[in-house]
Structures are given as structure tokens and as C-alpha cells.
Short mmCIF file of C-alpha atoms in Angstrom, two decimals:
data_model
loop_
_atom_site.label_atom_id
_atom_site.label_comp_id
_atom_site.label_asym_id
_atom_site.label_seq_id
_atom_site.Cartn_x
_atom_site.Cartn_y
_atom_site.Cartn_z
CA GLN A 1 0.00 0.00 0.00
CA VAL A 2 1.06 3.58 -0.64
CA GLN A 3 0.40 7.03 0.80
CA LEU A 4 -1.40 9.43 -1.50
CA GLN A 5 -2.12 13.14 -1.13
CA GLU A 6 -4.61 15.22 -3.10
CA SER A 7 -4.20 18.96 -3.61
CA GLY A 8 -6.13 21.67 -5.39
CA PRO A 9 -8.77 24.37 -4.99
CA GLY A 10 -11.69 23.64 -2.71
CA LEU A 11 -14.06 25.97 -4.59
CA VAL A 12 -14.79 26.07 -8.31
CA LYS A 13 -17.31 28.23 -10.15
CA PRO A 14 -20.03 26.66 -12.29
CA SER A 15 -19.00 26.09 -15.94
CA GLU A 16 -15.30 26.25 -15.03
CA THR A 17 -12.72 23.44 -14.83
CA LEU A 18 -12.00 21.49 -11.66
CA SER A 19 -8.29 20.67 -11.35
CA LEU A 20 -6.72 18.37 -8.76
CA THR A 21 -3.31 16.79 -8.35
CA CYS A 22 -2.25 13.68 -6.46
CA THR A 23 1.30 13.07 -5.29
CA VAL A 24 2.48 9.48 -5.03
CA PRO A 25 5.57 8.05 -3.33
CA GLY A 26 8.76 8.16 -5.37
CA GLY A 27 9.50 4.87 -7.09
CA SER A 28 5.88 3.71 -7.11
CA ILE A 29 4.63 5.54 -10.20
CA SER A 30 4.89 2.43 -12.42
CA ARG A 31 3.25 0.04 -9.97
CA TYR A 32 -0.41 0.94 -10.23
CA TYR A 33 -3.19 2.38 -12.31
CA TRP A 34 -3.56 5.80 -10.70
CA SER A 35 -7.23 6.56 -10.19
CA TRP A 36 -9.71 9.25 -9.26
CA ILE A 37 -12.90 8.44 -7.36
CA ARG A 38 -15.45 10.89 -5.98
CA GLN A 39 -18.19 10.88 -3.36
CA PRO A 40 -20.96 13.51 -3.32
CA PRO A 41 -21.97 14.55 0.21
CA GLY A 42 -24.03 11.81 1.83
CA LYS A 43 -23.82 9.55 -1.24
CA GLY A 44 -21.82 6.60 -2.53
CA LEU A 45 -18.56 6.22 -4.41
CA GLU A 46 -18.23 6.99 -8.13
CA TYR A 47 -15.26 5.91 -10.26
CA ILE A 48 -13.93 8.68 -12.49
CA GLY A 49 -11.00 7.05 -14.27
CA TYR A 50 -7.36 5.95 -14.17
CA ILE A 51 -4.03 6.54 -15.87
CA TYR A 52 -0.98 4.32 -16.18
CA HIS A 53 2.53 5.77 -16.03
CA ARG A 54 2.92 5.18 -19.78
CA GLY A 55 -0.08 7.43 -20.40
CA SER A 56 -2.87 4.99 -21.18
CA THR A 57 -6.17 6.04 -19.66
CA ASN A 58 -9.62 4.70 -18.81
CA TYR A 59 -12.64 6.85 -18.03
CA ASN A 60 -16.12 6.28 -16.62
CA PRO A 61 -18.38 6.41 -19.70
CA SER A 62 -20.75 8.79 -17.87
CA LEU A 63 -17.97 11.37 -17.37
CA LYS A 64 -15.70 10.65 -20.32
CA SER A 65 -16.68 13.73 -22.34
CA ARG A 66 -15.60 16.09 -19.55
CA VAL A 67 -12.62 14.33 -17.95
CA THR A 68 -8.90 14.31 -18.61
CA ILE A 69 -6.40 12.48 -16.40
CA SER A 70 -2.71 13.08 -16.96
CA VAL A 71 0.55 11.98 -15.34
CA ASP A 72 3.90 13.67 -14.69
CA THR A 73 6.35 10.92 -13.85
CA SER A 74 9.17 13.39 -13.16
CA LYS A 75 7.14 14.86 -10.29
CA ASN A 76 5.50 11.59 -9.17
CA GLN A 77 2.12 13.22 -9.71
CA PHE A 78 -1.06 12.59 -11.63
CA SER A 79 -3.86 15.05 -12.21
CA LEU A 80 -7.58 15.34 -12.85
CA LYS A 81 -9.35 17.94 -14.95
CA LEU A 82 -13.15 17.98 -15.01
CA ARG A 83 -14.61 20.56 -17.37
CA SER A 84 -17.89 22.44 -17.35
CA VAL A 85 -18.67 21.66 -13.73
CA THR A 86 -22.08 22.09 -12.11
CA ALA A 87 -23.32 21.78 -8.55
CA ALA A 88 -23.73 18.04 -9.18
CA ASP A 89 -19.94 17.77 -9.31
CA THR A 90 -19.63 18.90 -5.69
CA ALA A 91 -17.98 15.97 -3.93
CA VAL A 92 -15.03 14.67 -1.97
CA TYR A 93 -12.47 13.66 -4.58
CA TYR A 94 -10.13 10.79 -3.75
CA CYS A 95 -7.03 9.71 -5.57
CA ALA A 96 -6.38 6.00 -5.29
CA SER A 97 -4.14 3.19 -6.48
CA LEU A 98 -5.82 0.47 -8.54
CA VAL A 99 -3.73 -2.65 -8.93
CA THR A 100 -2.81 -3.41 -12.53
CA SER A 101 -4.78 -6.66 -12.50
CA LEU A 102 -7.85 -4.41 -11.99
CA ASN A 103 -8.79 -6.61 -9.04
CA TRP A 104 -8.81 -4.13 -6.17
CA ILE A 105 -8.08 -0.58 -5.05
CA ASP A 106 -5.08 -0.78 -2.80
CA SER A 107 -4.79 2.65 -1.20
CA TRP A 108 -6.75 5.88 -0.99
CA GLY A 109 -5.80 9.48 -0.35
CA GLN A 110 -7.50 11.31 2.48
CA GLY A 111 -9.83 13.05 0.02
CA THR A 112 -10.45 16.69 -0.74
CA LEU A 113 -13.82 18.41 -0.80
CA VAL A 114 -14.48 20.40 -3.94
CA THR A 115 -17.54 22.64 -3.91
CA VAL A 116 -18.99 24.03 -7.12
CA SER A 117 -20.60 27.37 -6.38
CA SER A 118 -20.57 30.93 -7.61
CA GLN B 1 -28.36 4.00 -9.53
CA SER B 2 -25.31 1.87 -8.77
CA VAL B 3 -24.27 -1.00 -11.04
CA LEU B 4 -23.86 -3.29 -8.02
CA THR B 5 -26.75 -3.67 -5.57
CA GLN B 6 -26.26 -3.60 -1.80
CA PRO B 7 -28.82 -3.28 1.00
CA PRO B 8 -28.87 0.34 2.27
CA SER B 9 -28.48 -0.71 5.88
CA VAL B 10 -27.94 -3.66 8.19
CA SER B 11 -27.80 -3.86 11.96
CA ALA B 12 -26.91 -6.33 14.67
CA ALA B 13 -25.97 -6.39 18.33
CA PRO B 14 -22.41 -6.35 19.65
CA GLY B 15 -20.81 -9.77 19.47
CA GLN B 16 -23.21 -10.98 16.78
CA LYS B 17 -22.58 -11.72 13.11
CA VAL B 18 -23.74 -9.73 10.10
CA THR B 19 -23.57 -10.31 6.37
CA ILE B 20 -23.75 -7.73 3.59
CA SER B 21 -24.71 -8.80 0.11
CA CYS B 22 -23.56 -7.38 -3.22
CA SER B 23 -25.39 -8.37 -6.39
CA GLY B 24 -24.16 -7.84 -9.93
CA THR B 25 -24.18 -9.39 -13.37
CA SER B 26 -22.12 -11.68 -15.57
CA SER B 27 -20.07 -8.72 -16.85
CA ASN B 28 -18.86 -7.63 -13.43
CA ILE B 29 -19.09 -9.92 -10.37
CA GLY B 30 -19.71 -12.98 -12.52
CA TYR B 31 -16.46 -12.45 -14.42
CA ASN B 32 -14.09 -10.55 -12.12
CA PHE B 33 -12.81 -10.50 -8.57
CA VAL B 34 -14.72 -8.60 -5.88
CA SER B 35 -13.24 -6.35 -3.22
CA TRP B 36 -14.78 -4.72 -0.17
CA TYR B 37 -14.06 -1.34 1.47
CA GLN B 38 -14.86 0.05 4.89
CA GLN B 39 -15.50 3.77 5.27
CA LEU B 40 -15.56 5.00 8.85
CA PRO B 41 -17.37 8.32 9.38
CA GLY B 42 -15.42 11.23 7.97
CA THR B 43 -12.59 9.13 6.60
CA ALA B 44 -11.45 7.66 3.29
CA PRO B 45 -12.42 4.11 2.34
CA LYS B 46 -10.06 1.33 3.34
CA LEU B 47 -9.52 -2.04 1.69
CA LEU B 48 -11.01 -4.92 3.72
CA ILE B 49 -11.19 -7.83 1.28
CA TYR B 50 -9.61 -8.40 -2.12
CA ASP B 51 -9.79 -11.22 -4.68
CA ASN B 52 -13.22 -12.21 -3.29
CA ASN B 53 -11.98 -13.59 0.04
CA LYS B 54 -8.44 -12.46 0.86
CA ARG B 55 -7.59 -10.11 3.72
CA PRO B 56 -4.80 -7.53 3.57
CA SER B 57 -2.35 -7.64 6.44
CA GLY B 58 -3.85 -6.10 9.55
CA ILE B 59 -7.46 -7.05 8.79
CA PRO B 60 -8.70 -9.52 11.45
CA ASP B 61 -10.02 -12.94 10.53
CA ARG B 62 -13.46 -12.10 11.86
CA ILE B 63 -13.84 -10.29 8.51
CA SER B 64 -14.55 -12.61 5.56
CA GLY B 65 -15.64 -12.49 1.96
CA SER B 66 -17.16 -14.93 -0.48
CA LYS B 67 -18.49 -14.99 -4.00
CA SER B 68 -20.94 -17.23 -5.80
CA GLY B 69 -22.01 -16.61 -9.37
CA THR B 70 -23.00 -12.96 -9.74
CA SER B 71 -23.20 -12.21 -6.01
CA ALA B 72 -20.71 -11.58 -3.26
CA THR B 73 -21.03 -11.43 0.51
CA LEU B 74 -19.07 -9.70 3.25
CA GLY B 75 -19.27 -11.26 6.69
CA ILE B 76 -18.30 -9.74 10.02
CA THR B 77 -18.42 -11.77 13.23
CA GLY B 78 -17.92 -10.63 16.81
CA LEU B 79 -19.35 -7.21 16.01
CA GLN B 80 -17.85 -4.23 17.80
CA THR B 81 -19.06 -0.65 17.99
CA GLY B 82 -15.94 0.30 16.05
CA ASP B 83 -17.33 -1.65 13.08
CA GLU B 84 -20.04 0.96 12.56
CA ALA B 85 -19.28 2.27 9.10
CA ASP B 86 -20.34 2.27 5.48
CA TYR B 87 -19.27 -0.76 3.49
CA TYR B 88 -18.84 -0.83 -0.29
CA CYS B 89 -18.27 -3.66 -2.73
CA GLY B 90 -16.41 -3.04 -5.96
CA THR B 91 -15.23 -4.81 -9.08
CA TRP B 92 -14.24 -4.25 -12.69
CA ASP B 93 -17.07 -4.30 -15.20
CA THR B 94 -15.86 -5.85 -18.43
CA ARG B 95 -18.82 -4.60 -20.53
CA LEU B 96 -18.53 -0.99 -19.29
CA SER B 97 -14.74 -1.18 -19.16
CA ALA B 98 -14.85 0.70 -15.88
CA TRP B 99 -14.62 0.11 -12.15
CA VAL B 100 -18.02 -0.11 -10.46
CA PHE B 101 -19.14 0.15 -6.86
CA GLY B 102 -22.19 -0.89 -4.92
CA GLY B 103 -24.31 1.85 -3.41
CA GLY B 104 -22.94 1.18 0.04
CA THR B 105 -24.39 -0.40 3.19
CA LYS B 106 -24.51 1.36 6.53
CA LEU B 107 -23.75 -1.00 9.38
CA THR B 108 -25.21 -0.13 12.76
CA VAL B 109 -24.08 -2.03 15.84
CA LEU B 110 -27.01 -1.70 18.22
#
């Protein structure tokens, strides 16, 4: 298991782009599919997508048109961009490590609350 | 509407046993491994069970998992008040090509 840390603005205006970054331990960037998962207040977990260190990505079909996940291996970071946000995108956003067999999610960051409001 | 179906809540007395079900289809649970996550109030989820029935180090053996066909079950024996949490099942969905979760089950230890 690994320690993950999300960072980014806690408030985003409607129609703008939500941007978050997750820092992973040095040396681990090639070991997992690096994922984003969110949880609206009082609701369940929703998978957003993942990226591998070589750049291949996978996105939730319901969010695919608005999501981009990227990786910077030199900084041991991966990032989430969610475009054209609305109040429905208000959630705690978690970065997480999905094992490459796709069998389980190994570790989670502490989560960061992003509120969409003007 | 979650792809995997869990009961919204379960409850039992301290010391008792509880099971939480997770129902899916042939493209997710029926084809892939299931994992379970515990989310204590105000915290991030934590891996409890992987590969249907394996426990990560540090998870006690009173926690168990099983899978049959397109359903999976989490079992917790010797319930403690510290077990009060939300529990989520998860797996890869081959048809959607995406990770899917159950809607979560709130466990109350009466």
C-alpha cells in the first residue's frame, strides 16, 4: 500500500474546470493504475478514471466527455481535470491506487472536498 | 443508480454476526474479482477484502468475503461498535470497461 495526497482548490465556479493533483511516493509511479474516485456529500462512491505511467487512460463512460487524467512521472504526480462543472460535481475527490490486474483498489488518499458554487 | 446492488443498511448487536450482500451481473461480479471497502465516518475508504476472500495484512479474521455466481457477501463476526461504518463492494465491469461500486451499506451495531 502507498500514501497518496490530493491537492487543489476547494471551490470552483459553475461552468469552469476542476483541477486536482495527487502526489504518489517516489519509485511507485509504475506500480499501479492511478485513479480518481469521488463521493458527493451523503452519497456513494463513483469511479472517475485511471491513468498508467505510460499514459494509457480509462474513463467512466458517464464522465468521459468532460474528464482528462494526466501523469507527470518526473514529479511523481497525476492530475484530474473535469470541465464544465455544475453543482452536481460537488464531492469529496479521492485519488487511489488500482492494482494493474484491476482486481482491487489498494490505497486511498485522504480526500479533498471540492464545492462548485458561484 | 449503482451497477452493483447492496442493501442500504444492516444492523446487529455487539458480538453478533452480520452479512452484507452485493449483487451484480455476468459482466462484473460474474467475471471478475470482488473487493470490499470500509469507510468510517469522515474518513477515506479502506480495503477490507480483495480477490473475493483475501484479507490484507492487519485485517482480522473475523472479517470474511465470499463470491458465488454474480453475487458476493461480506461477513463480520464478533461485532464491535468500532465496526459501525459504510461498506462498499467493488469490481471491474468488463462490458462498461470501468470500475463499479455498490451503493454502500450502513452497518449499525445496536
